CSV table of C-alpha atoms in Angstrom, one decimal:
chain,number,residue,atom,x,y,z
A,1,GLN,CA,0.0,0.0,0.0
A,2,VAL,CA,1.4,3.3,-1.1
A,3,THR,CA,1.1,6.2,1.4
A,4,LEU,CA,2.7,9.7,1.5
A,5,LYS,CA,2.4,12.3,4.2
A,6,GLU,CA,3.6,15.9,4.2
A,7,SER,CA,4.7,17.8,7.1
A,8,GLY,CA,5.7,21.4,7.5
A,9,PRO,CA,5.8,24.5,9.8
A,10,GLY,CA,2.2,25.5,9.5
A,11,ILE,CA,2.9,29.2,9.6
A,12,LEU,CA,6.0,31.3,8.9
A,13,GLN,CA,6.9,34.9,8.2
A,14,PRO,CA,7.8,36.7,5.0
A,15,SER,CA,11.5,36.2,3.9
A,16,GLN,CA,12.0,33.0,5.9
A,17,THR,CA,12.7,29.6,4.3
A,18,LEU,CA,9.9,27.0,4.1
A,19,SER,CA,11.0,23.4,4.8
A,20,LEU,CA,8.7,20.6,3.9
A,21,THR,CA,9.1,16.9,4.4
A,22,CYS,CA,7.3,14.0,2.6
A,23,THR,CA,7.4,10.7,4.5
A,24,PHE,CA,6.3,7.7,2.4
A,25,SER,CA,5.8,4.0,2.4
A,26,GLY,CA,5.0,1.3,0.0
A,27,PHE,CA,7.9,2.1,-2.4
A,28,SER,CA,11.4,3.1,-2.4
A,29,LEU,CA,13.1,6.1,-4.0
A,30,SER,CA,16.2,3.8,-4.7
A,31,THR,CA,14.1,1.7,-7.1
A,32,TYR,CA,14.7,2.4,-10.8
A,33,GLY,CA,12.2,4.8,-12.3
A,34,MET,CA,10.6,6.0,-9.1
A,35,GLY,CA,10.2,9.7,-8.4
A,36,VAL,CA,8.4,12.1,-6.0
A,37,GLY,CA,7.0,15.4,-6.9
A,38,TRP,CA,5.8,18.5,-5.0
A,39,ILE,CA,2.7,20.4,-6.0
A,40,ARG,CA,0.9,23.3,-4.4
A,41,GLN,CA,-2.6,24.7,-4.4
A,42,PRO,CA,-3.7,28.1,-3.0
A,43,SER,CA,-7.0,27.8,-1.3
A,44,GLY,CA,-9.9,27.7,-3.8
A,45,LYS,CA,-7.4,27.8,-6.8
A,46,GLY,CA,-5.7,25.5,-9.2
A,47,LEU,CA,-2.6,23.2,-9.0
A,48,GLU,CA,1.0,24.3,-9.6
A,49,TRP,CA,3.8,21.9,-10.1
A,50,LEU,CA,7.0,22.7,-8.2
A,51,ALA,CA,9.6,20.1,-8.5
A,52,ASN,CA,10.4,16.4,-9.1
A,53,ILE,CA,13.2,14.3,-7.8
A,54,TRP,CA,14.1,10.8,-9.2
A,55,TRP,CA,15.6,7.6,-8.1
A,56,ASP,CA,19.0,8.6,-9.7
A,57,ASP,CA,18.8,12.0,-7.9
A,58,ASP,CA,17.9,13.8,-11.0
A,59,LYS,CA,16.0,16.9,-10.3
A,60,TYR,CA,13.6,19.2,-12.1
A,61,TYR,CA,12.2,22.6,-11.0
A,62,ASN,CA,9.5,24.9,-12.1
A,63,PRO,CA,11.4,27.9,-13.5
A,64,SER,CA,8.6,30.3,-12.5
A,65,LEU,CA,10.0,30.0,-8.9
A,66,LYS,CA,13.5,30.7,-10.3
A,67,ASN,CA,16.2,29.7,-7.8
A,68,ARG,CA,14.1,29.6,-4.7
A,69,LEU,CA,13.5,25.8,-4.7
A,70,THR,CA,15.8,23.0,-3.5
A,71,ILE,CA,14.5,19.4,-3.6
A,72,SER,CA,16.3,16.5,-2.0
A,73,LYS,CA,15.8,13.0,-0.6
A,74,ASP,CA,16.8,10.6,2.1
A,75,THR,CA,16.4,7.1,0.6
A,76,SER,CA,17.2,5.1,3.8
A,77,ASN,CA,14.4,6.9,5.7
A,78,ASN,CA,11.9,7.1,2.8
A,79,GLN,CA,11.7,10.8,2.8
A,80,ALA,CA,11.7,13.6,0.3
A,81,PHE,CA,12.2,17.3,1.1
A,82,LEU,CA,11.5,20.7,-0.5
A,83,LYS,CA,12.9,24.0,0.6
A,84,ILE,CA,11.5,27.4,-0.6
A,85,THR,CA,13.6,30.4,0.3
A,86,ASN,CA,12.4,33.9,0.8
A,87,VAL,CA,8.7,33.2,1.1
A,88,ASP,CA,6.0,35.7,0.8
A,89,THR,CA,2.2,35.8,1.1
A,90,ALA,CA,1.9,34.4,-2.4
A,91,ASP,CA,3.4,31.1,-1.2
A,92,THR,CA,0.4,30.5,1.2
A,93,ALA,CA,-1.0,27.3,-0.1
A,94,THR,CA,-1.6,23.5,0.6
A,95,TYR,CA,1.5,21.6,-0.4
A,96,TYR,CA,1.2,18.1,-1.7
A,97,CYS,CA,3.9,15.4,-2.4
A,98,ALA,CA,3.0,12.7,-5.0
A,99,ARG,CA,4.6,9.5,-6.3
A,100,ILE,CA,5.7,9.1,-9.8
A,101,TYR,CA,5.9,5.5,-10.6
A,102,GLY,CA,8.3,3.4,-12.6
A,103,GLY,CA,9.4,5.8,-15.3
A,104,TYR,CA,5.8,7.1,-16.0
A,105,LEU,CA,5.6,10.8,-15.5
A,106,TYR,CA,2.2,11.3,-13.9
A,107,PHE,CA,1.4,11.4,-10.2
A,108,ASP,CA,-0.2,8.2,-9.2
A,109,TYR,CA,-0.5,8.6,-5.5
A,110,TRP,CA,-0.8,11.9,-3.5
A,111,GLY,CA,-0.3,12.8,0.1
A,112,GLN,CA,-3.1,14.5,2.1
A,113,GLY,CA,-1.4,17.8,1.9
A,114,VAL,CA,-0.1,20.3,4.5
A,115,MET,CA,-1.3,23.8,4.7
A,116,VAL,CA,1.2,26.5,5.0
A,117,THR,CA,0.5,30.2,5.7
A,118,VAL,CA,2.9,33.0,5.3
A,119,SER,CA,2.0,36.0,7.4
A,120,SER,CA,3.7,38.7,9.2
B,1,ASP,CA,5.7,26.5,-21.1
B,2,ILE,CA,2.8,24.4,-22.4
B,3,GLN,CA,-0.5,26.1,-21.5
B,4,MET,CA,-3.5,23.9,-20.7
B,5,THR,CA,-6.9,25.4,-21.3
B,6,GLN,CA,-9.7,23.5,-19.6
B,7,SER,CA,-13.4,23.9,-20.1
B,8,PRO,CA,-15.9,24.5,-18.8
B,9,ALA,CA,-14.9,26.1,-15.6
B,10,SER,CA,-18.1,24.8,-13.9
B,11,LEU,CA,-20.7,22.3,-14.8
B,12,SER,CA,-24.1,21.4,-13.4
B,13,ALA,CA,-25.6,18.0,-14.3
B,14,SER,CA,-28.2,15.5,-13.2
B,15,LEU,CA,-27.7,12.0,-11.8
B,16,GLY,CA,-27.4,9.4,-14.6
B,17,GLU,CA,-26.3,12.1,-17.2
B,18,THR,CA,-23.1,11.9,-19.2
B,19,VAL,CA,-20.7,14.9,-18.9
B,20,THR,CA,-17.6,15.8,-20.9
B,21,ILE,CA,-14.8,18.0,-19.8
B,22,GLU,CA,-12.4,19.4,-22.3
B,23,CYS,CA,-8.7,20.2,-22.1
B,24,ARG,CA,-6.6,21.9,-24.9
B,25,ALA,CA,-2.9,22.1,-24.9
B,26,SER,CA,-1.0,25.0,-26.5
B,27,GLU,CA,1.1,22.4,-28.5
B,28,ASP,CA,1.1,18.7,-29.2
B,29,ILE,CA,1.6,16.8,-25.9
B,30,TYR,CA,1.5,13.3,-27.5
B,31,ASN,CA,-0.9,11.8,-25.1
B,32,GLY,CA,1.1,12.8,-22.1
B,33,LEU,CA,-2.0,13.8,-20.2
B,34,ALA,CA,-3.5,12.9,-16.9
B,35,TRP,CA,-6.9,13.7,-15.3
B,36,TYR,CA,-7.4,14.0,-11.6
B,37,GLN,CA,-10.5,14.2,-9.4
B,38,GLN,CA,-10.3,16.3,-6.2
B,39,LYS,CA,-13.2,16.2,-3.8
B,40,PRO,CA,-13.6,19.2,-1.2
B,41,GLY,CA,-11.0,19.2,1.3
B,42,LYS,CA,-9.1,16.2,-0.2
B,43,SER,CA,-6.1,15.7,-2.3
B,44,PRO,CA,-6.3,15.0,-6.0
B,45,GLN,CA,-6.7,11.4,-7.0
B,46,LEU,CA,-5.5,10.1,-10.5
B,47,LEU,CA,-8.3,8.9,-12.8
B,48,ILE,CA,-6.8,8.6,-16.3
B,49,TYR,CA,-3.2,8.6,-17.6
B,50,ASN,CA,-1.6,8.6,-21.0
B,51,ALA,CA,-4.9,10.3,-22.1
B,52,ASN,CA,-7.0,7.2,-22.2
B,53,SER,CA,-5.8,4.6,-19.6
B,54,LEU,CA,-8.0,4.0,-16.5
B,55,HIS,CA,-6.0,4.1,-13.2
B,56,THR,CA,-6.3,1.1,-11.0
B,57,GLY,CA,-9.7,1.0,-9.0
B,58,VAL,CA,-11.3,3.9,-11.0
B,59,PRO,CA,-14.9,3.1,-12.0
B,60,SER,CA,-15.3,2.3,-15.7
B,61,ARG,CA,-17.8,5.1,-16.1
B,62,PHE,CA,-14.8,7.4,-16.4
B,63,SER,CA,-12.9,7.4,-19.7
B,64,GLY,CA,-10.5,9.7,-21.5
B,65,SER,CA,-9.8,10.3,-25.1
B,66,GLY,CA,-8.1,12.6,-27.4
B,67,SER,CA,-4.7,13.2,-29.2
B,68,GLY,CA,-2.5,16.0,-30.3
B,69,THR,CA,-3.6,19.1,-28.5
B,70,GLN,CA,-7.3,18.2,-27.7
B,71,TYR,CA,-8.3,15.9,-24.9
B,72,SER,CA,-11.5,15.1,-23.0
B,73,LEU,CA,-12.7,13.3,-19.9
B,74,LYS,CA,-16.2,11.7,-20.0
B,75,ILE,CA,-18.2,10.5,-17.1
B,76,ASN,CA,-21.1,8.2,-18.0
B,77,SER,CA,-24.1,7.8,-15.8
B,78,LEU,CA,-23.1,10.6,-13.2
B,79,GLN,CA,-23.3,9.4,-9.6
B,80,SER,CA,-23.4,11.6,-6.5
B,81,GLU,CA,-19.9,10.6,-5.6
B,82,ASP,CA,-18.6,12.2,-8.7
B,83,VAL,CA,-19.3,15.7,-7.4
B,84,ALA,CA,-15.8,17.2,-7.4
B,85,SER,CA,-13.3,19.3,-9.2
B,86,TYR,CA,-11.4,17.8,-12.1
B,87,PHE,CA,-8.1,18.8,-13.4
B,88,CYS,CA,-6.0,17.9,-16.4
B,89,GLN,CA,-2.3,17.9,-16.4
B,90,GLN,CA,0.3,17.6,-19.1
B,91,TYR,CA,3.6,15.7,-18.3
B,92,TYR,CA,4.9,15.6,-21.8
B,93,ASP,CA,7.4,18.4,-21.1
B,94,TYR,CA,8.8,20.4,-18.2
B,95,PRO,CA,7.4,22.3,-16.5
B,96,TYR,CA,4.4,20.2,-15.8
B,97,THR,CA,1.3,22.3,-16.1
B,98,PHE,CA,-2.3,21.8,-15.0
B,99,GLY,CA,-5.7,23.0,-16.4
B,100,ALA,CA,-7.5,25.5,-14.2
B,101,GLY,CA,-10.0,23.0,-13.2
B,102,THR,CA,-13.8,22.1,-13.7
B,103,LYS,CA,-16.1,22.2,-10.7
B,104,LEU,CA,-18.9,19.5,-11.2
B,105,GLU,CA,-22.0,20.0,-9.2
B,106,LEU,CA,-25.5,18.2,-9.2
B,107,LYS,CA,-28.4,19.9,-10.7
Protein backbone atom coordinates (compact mmCIF):
# COMPACT_ATOMS: atom_id res chain seq x y z
CA GLN A 1 0.00 0.00 0.00
CA VAL A 2 1.45 3.33 -1.11
CA THR A 3 1.07 6.23 1.31
CA LEU A 4 2.64 9.69 1.46
CA LYS A 5 2.33 12.30 4.19
CA GLU A 6 3.57 15.88 4.16
CA SER A 7 4.71 17.85 7.15
CA GLY A 8 5.69 21.48 7.53
CA PRO A 9 5.77 24.47 9.87
CA GLY A 10 2.15 25.56 9.46
CA ILE A 11 2.90 29.25 9.60
CA LEU A 12 5.99 31.32 8.86
CA GLN A 13 6.93 34.92 8.22
CA PRO A 14 7.82 36.62 4.95
CA SER A 15 11.47 36.22 3.88
CA GLN A 16 11.88 32.97 5.87
CA THR A 17 12.70 29.59 4.37
CA LEU A 18 9.93 27.01 4.12
CA SER A 19 11.03 23.44 4.78
CA LEU A 20 8.68 20.60 3.88
CA THR A 21 9.04 16.87 4.43
CA CYS A 22 7.31 14.05 2.59
CA THR A 23 7.41 10.72 4.43
CA PHE A 24 6.28 7.79 2.32
CA SER A 25 5.82 4.03 2.46
CA GLY A 26 5.01 1.26 0.01
CA PHE A 27 7.81 2.12 -2.41
CA SER A 28 11.47 3.10 -2.43
CA LEU A 29 13.11 6.09 -4.04
CA SER A 30 16.12 3.88 -4.72
CA THR A 31 14.07 1.76 -7.14
CA TYR A 32 14.72 2.36 -10.82
CA GLY A 33 12.22 4.79 -12.34
CA MET A 34 10.65 6.02 -9.11
CA GLY A 35 10.18 9.68 -8.38
CA VAL A 36 8.47 12.11 -6.02
CA GLY A 37 7.03 15.47 -6.95
CA TRP A 38 5.80 18.51 -5.06
CA ILE A 39 2.69 20.40 -6.09
CA ARG A 40 0.92 23.28 -4.36
CA GLN A 41 -2.59 24.72 -4.37
CA PRO A 42 -3.66 28.09 -2.95
CA SER A 43 -7.04 27.87 -1.27
CA GLY A 44 -9.83 27.68 -3.82
CA LYS A 45 -7.42 27.81 -6.75
CA GLY A 46 -5.62 25.52 -9.16
CA LEU A 47 -2.59 23.28 -8.95
CA GLU A 48 1.00 24.35 -9.56
CA TRP A 49 3.83 21.87 -10.07
CA LEU A 50 6.98 22.79 -8.15
CA ALA A 51 9.66 20.11 -8.49
CA ASN A 52 10.45 16.42 -9.09
CA ILE A 53 13.24 14.24 -7.76
CA TRP A 54 14.09 10.85 -9.25
CA TRP A 55 15.63 7.60 -8.03
CA ASP A 56 18.96 8.57 -9.61
CA ASP A 57 18.88 11.99 -7.85
CA ASP A 58 17.96 13.81 -11.05
CA LYS A 59 15.99 16.96 -10.23
CA TYR A 60 13.62 19.23 -12.12
CA TYR A 61 12.25 22.57 -10.99
CA ASN A 62 9.53 24.95 -12.09
CA PRO A 63 11.43 27.92 -13.55
CA SER A 64 8.63 30.28 -12.45
CA LEU A 65 10.02 30.01 -8.92
CA LYS A 66 13.46 30.75 -10.26
CA ASN A 67 16.19 29.71 -7.84
CA ARG A 68 14.07 29.55 -4.69
CA LEU A 69 13.48 25.78 -4.73
CA THR A 70 15.66 22.93 -3.53
CA ILE A 71 14.44 19.33 -3.62
CA SER A 72 16.29 16.46 -1.97
CA LYS A 73 15.75 12.95 -0.62
CA ASP A 74 16.78 10.57 2.13
CA THR A 75 16.37 7.14 0.59
CA SER A 76 17.19 5.18 3.75
CA ASN A 77 14.40 6.91 5.69
CA ASN A 78 11.87 7.05 2.81
CA GLN A 79 11.65 10.83 2.80
CA ALA A 80 11.73 13.64 0.27
CA PHE A 81 12.19 17.30 1.09
CA LEU A 82 11.45 20.67 -0.45
CA LYS A 83 12.85 24.01 0.60
CA ILE A 84 11.51 27.34 -0.62
CA THR A 85 13.58 30.37 0.25
CA ASN A 86 12.46 33.95 0.77
CA VAL A 87 8.75 33.18 1.07
CA ASP A 88 6.02 35.77 0.81
CA THR A 89 2.22 35.76 1.10
CA ALA A 90 1.91 34.36 -2.43
CA ASP A 91 3.44 31.10 -1.16
CA THR A 92 0.45 30.52 1.14
CA ALA A 93 -1.02 27.24 -0.06
CA THR A 94 -1.61 23.57 0.60
CA TYR A 95 1.51 21.65 -0.41
CA TYR A 96 1.27 18.09 -1.71
CA CYS A 97 3.85 15.46 -2.44
CA ALA A 98 3.03 12.70 -4.89
CA ARG A 99 4.65 9.57 -6.28
CA ILE A 100 5.74 9.16 -9.86
CA TYR A 101 5.85 5.46 -10.65
CA GLY A 102 8.27 3.42 -12.65
CA GLY A 103 9.36 5.78 -15.35
CA TYR A 104 5.89 7.08 -16.06
CA LEU A 105 5.62 10.79 -15.53
CA TYR A 106 2.23 11.33 -13.93
CA PHE A 107 1.41 11.41 -10.20
CA ASP A 108 -0.30 8.15 -9.27
CA TYR A 109 -0.56 8.61 -5.48
CA TRP A 110 -0.81 11.84 -3.50
CA GLY A 111 -0.37 12.76 0.12
CA GLN A 112 -3.11 14.45 2.12
CA GLY A 113 -1.39 17.83 1.87
CA VAL A 114 -0.08 20.28 4.43
CA MET A 115 -1.35 23.83 4.73
CA VAL A 116 1.27 26.55 4.92
CA THR A 117 0.47 30.17 5.73
CA VAL A 118 2.93 33.00 5.22
CA SER A 119 1.99 35.96 7.35
CA SER A 120 3.68 38.72 9.28
CA ASP B 1 5.67 26.48 -21.05
CA ILE B 2 2.76 24.41 -22.39
CA GLN B 3 -0.54 26.10 -21.54
CA MET B 4 -3.52 23.90 -20.66
CA THR B 5 -6.94 25.43 -21.32
CA GLN B 6 -9.70 23.52 -19.57
CA SER B 7 -13.44 23.96 -20.13
CA PRO B 8 -15.95 24.48 -18.80
CA ALA B 9 -14.91 26.10 -15.53
CA SER B 10 -18.07 24.80 -13.89
CA LEU B 11 -20.72 22.30 -14.82
CA SER B 12 -24.08 21.34 -13.39
CA ALA B 13 -25.54 17.97 -14.33
CA SER B 14 -28.21 15.51 -13.18
CA LEU B 15 -27.72 12.03 -11.78
CA GLY B 16 -27.38 9.49 -14.58
CA GLU B 17 -26.33 12.12 -17.11
CA THR B 18 -23.17 11.93 -19.22
CA VAL B 19 -20.73 14.83 -18.85
CA THR B 20 -17.65 15.79 -20.83
CA ILE B 21 -14.77 18.02 -19.79
CA GLU B 22 -12.29 19.31 -22.35
CA CYS B 23 -8.63 20.22 -22.16
CA ARG B 24 -6.66 21.90 -24.93
CA ALA B 25 -2.88 22.10 -24.92
CA SER B 26 -0.98 24.97 -26.52
CA GLU B 27 1.11 22.43 -28.46
CA ASP B 28 1.11 18.71 -29.19
CA ILE B 29 1.62 16.75 -25.95
CA TYR B 30 1.59 13.30 -27.57
CA ASN B 31 -0.93 11.82 -25.11
CA GLY B 32 1.15 12.86 -22.10
CA LEU B 33 -1.99 13.82 -20.22
CA ALA B 34 -3.56 12.84 -16.90
CA TRP B 35 -6.92 13.62 -15.33
CA TYR B 36 -7.37 14.01 -11.58
CA GLN B 37 -10.44 14.21 -9.37
CA GLN B 38 -10.37 16.36 -6.24
CA LYS B 39 -13.19 16.21 -3.73
CA PRO B 40 -13.66 19.12 -1.29
CA GLY B 41 -10.98 19.12 1.41
CA LYS B 42 -9.16 16.18 -0.13
CA SER B 43 -6.06 15.68 -2.26
CA PRO B 44 -6.27 15.03 -6.02
CA GLN B 45 -6.68 11.41 -7.10
CA LEU B 46 -5.52 10.02 -10.44
CA LEU B 47 -8.31 8.93 -12.79
CA ILE B 48 -6.75 8.66 -16.25
CA TYR B 49 -3.16 8.59 -17.52
CA ASN B 50 -1.63 8.56 -21.00
CA ALA B 51 -4.84 10.31 -22.12
CA ASN B 52 -7.00 7.18 -22.17
CA SER B 53 -5.76 4.60 -19.62
CA LEU B 54 -7.89 4.04 -16.52
CA HIS B 55 -5.97 4.07 -13.22
CA THR B 56 -6.36 1.05 -10.94
CA GLY B 57 -9.63 1.03 -9.03
CA VAL B 58 -11.27 3.87 -10.99
CA PRO B 59 -14.86 3.07 -12.06
CA SER B 60 -15.31 2.27 -15.72
CA ARG B 61 -17.83 5.11 -16.14
CA PHE B 62 -14.78 7.38 -16.39
CA SER B 63 -12.99 7.46 -19.73
CA GLY B 64 -10.44 9.64 -21.47
CA SER B 65 -9.82 10.31 -25.13
CA GLY B 66 -8.03 12.64 -27.48
CA SER B 67 -4.73 13.23 -29.18
CA GLY B 68 -2.44 16.01 -30.26
CA THR B 69 -3.66 19.13 -28.50
CA GLN B 70 -7.29 18.16 -27.73
CA TYR B 71 -8.31 15.86 -24.90
CA SER B 72 -11.49 15.06 -23.02
CA LEU B 73 -12.72 13.30 -19.90
CA LYS B 74 -16.15 11.68 -20.05
CA ILE B 75 -18.21 10.54 -17.10
CA ASN B 76 -21.06 8.21 -18.00
CA SER B 77 -24.10 7.81 -15.75
CA LEU B 78 -23.13 10.52 -13.25
CA GLN B 79 -23.21 9.43 -9.62
CA SER B 80 -23.49 11.62 -6.51
CA GLU B 81 -19.94 10.67 -5.49
CA ASP B 82 -18.63 12.24 -8.72
CA VAL B 83 -19.29 15.75 -7.37
CA ALA B 84 -15.78 17.16 -7.34
CA SER B 85 -13.32 19.33 -9.20
CA TYR B 86 -11.46 17.82 -12.13
CA PHE B 87 -8.03 18.85 -13.39
CA CYS B 88 -6.04 17.89 -16.45
CA GLN B 89 -2.23 17.86 -16.38
CA GLN B 90 0.34 17.55 -19.13
CA TYR B 91 3.54 15.67 -18.34
CA TYR B 92 4.93 15.59 -21.86
CA ASP B 93 7.38 18.38 -21.07
CA TYR B 94 8.74 20.35 -18.15
CA PRO B 95 7.44 22.38 -16.46
CA TYR B 96 4.41 20.18 -15.84
CA THR B 97 1.26 22.30 -16.16
CA PHE B 98 -2.32 21.87 -15.03
CA GLY B 99 -5.63 23.06 -16.38
CA ALA B 100 -7.51 25.55 -14.20
CA GLY B 101 -10.07 22.93 -13.21
CA THR B 102 -13.74 22.13 -13.70
CA LYS B 103 -16.11 22.16 -10.75
CA LEU B 104 -18.85 19.57 -11.22
CA GLU B 105 -22.06 19.96 -9.26
CA LEU B 106 -25.38 18.16 -9.22
CA LYS B 107 -28.38 19.88 -10.75
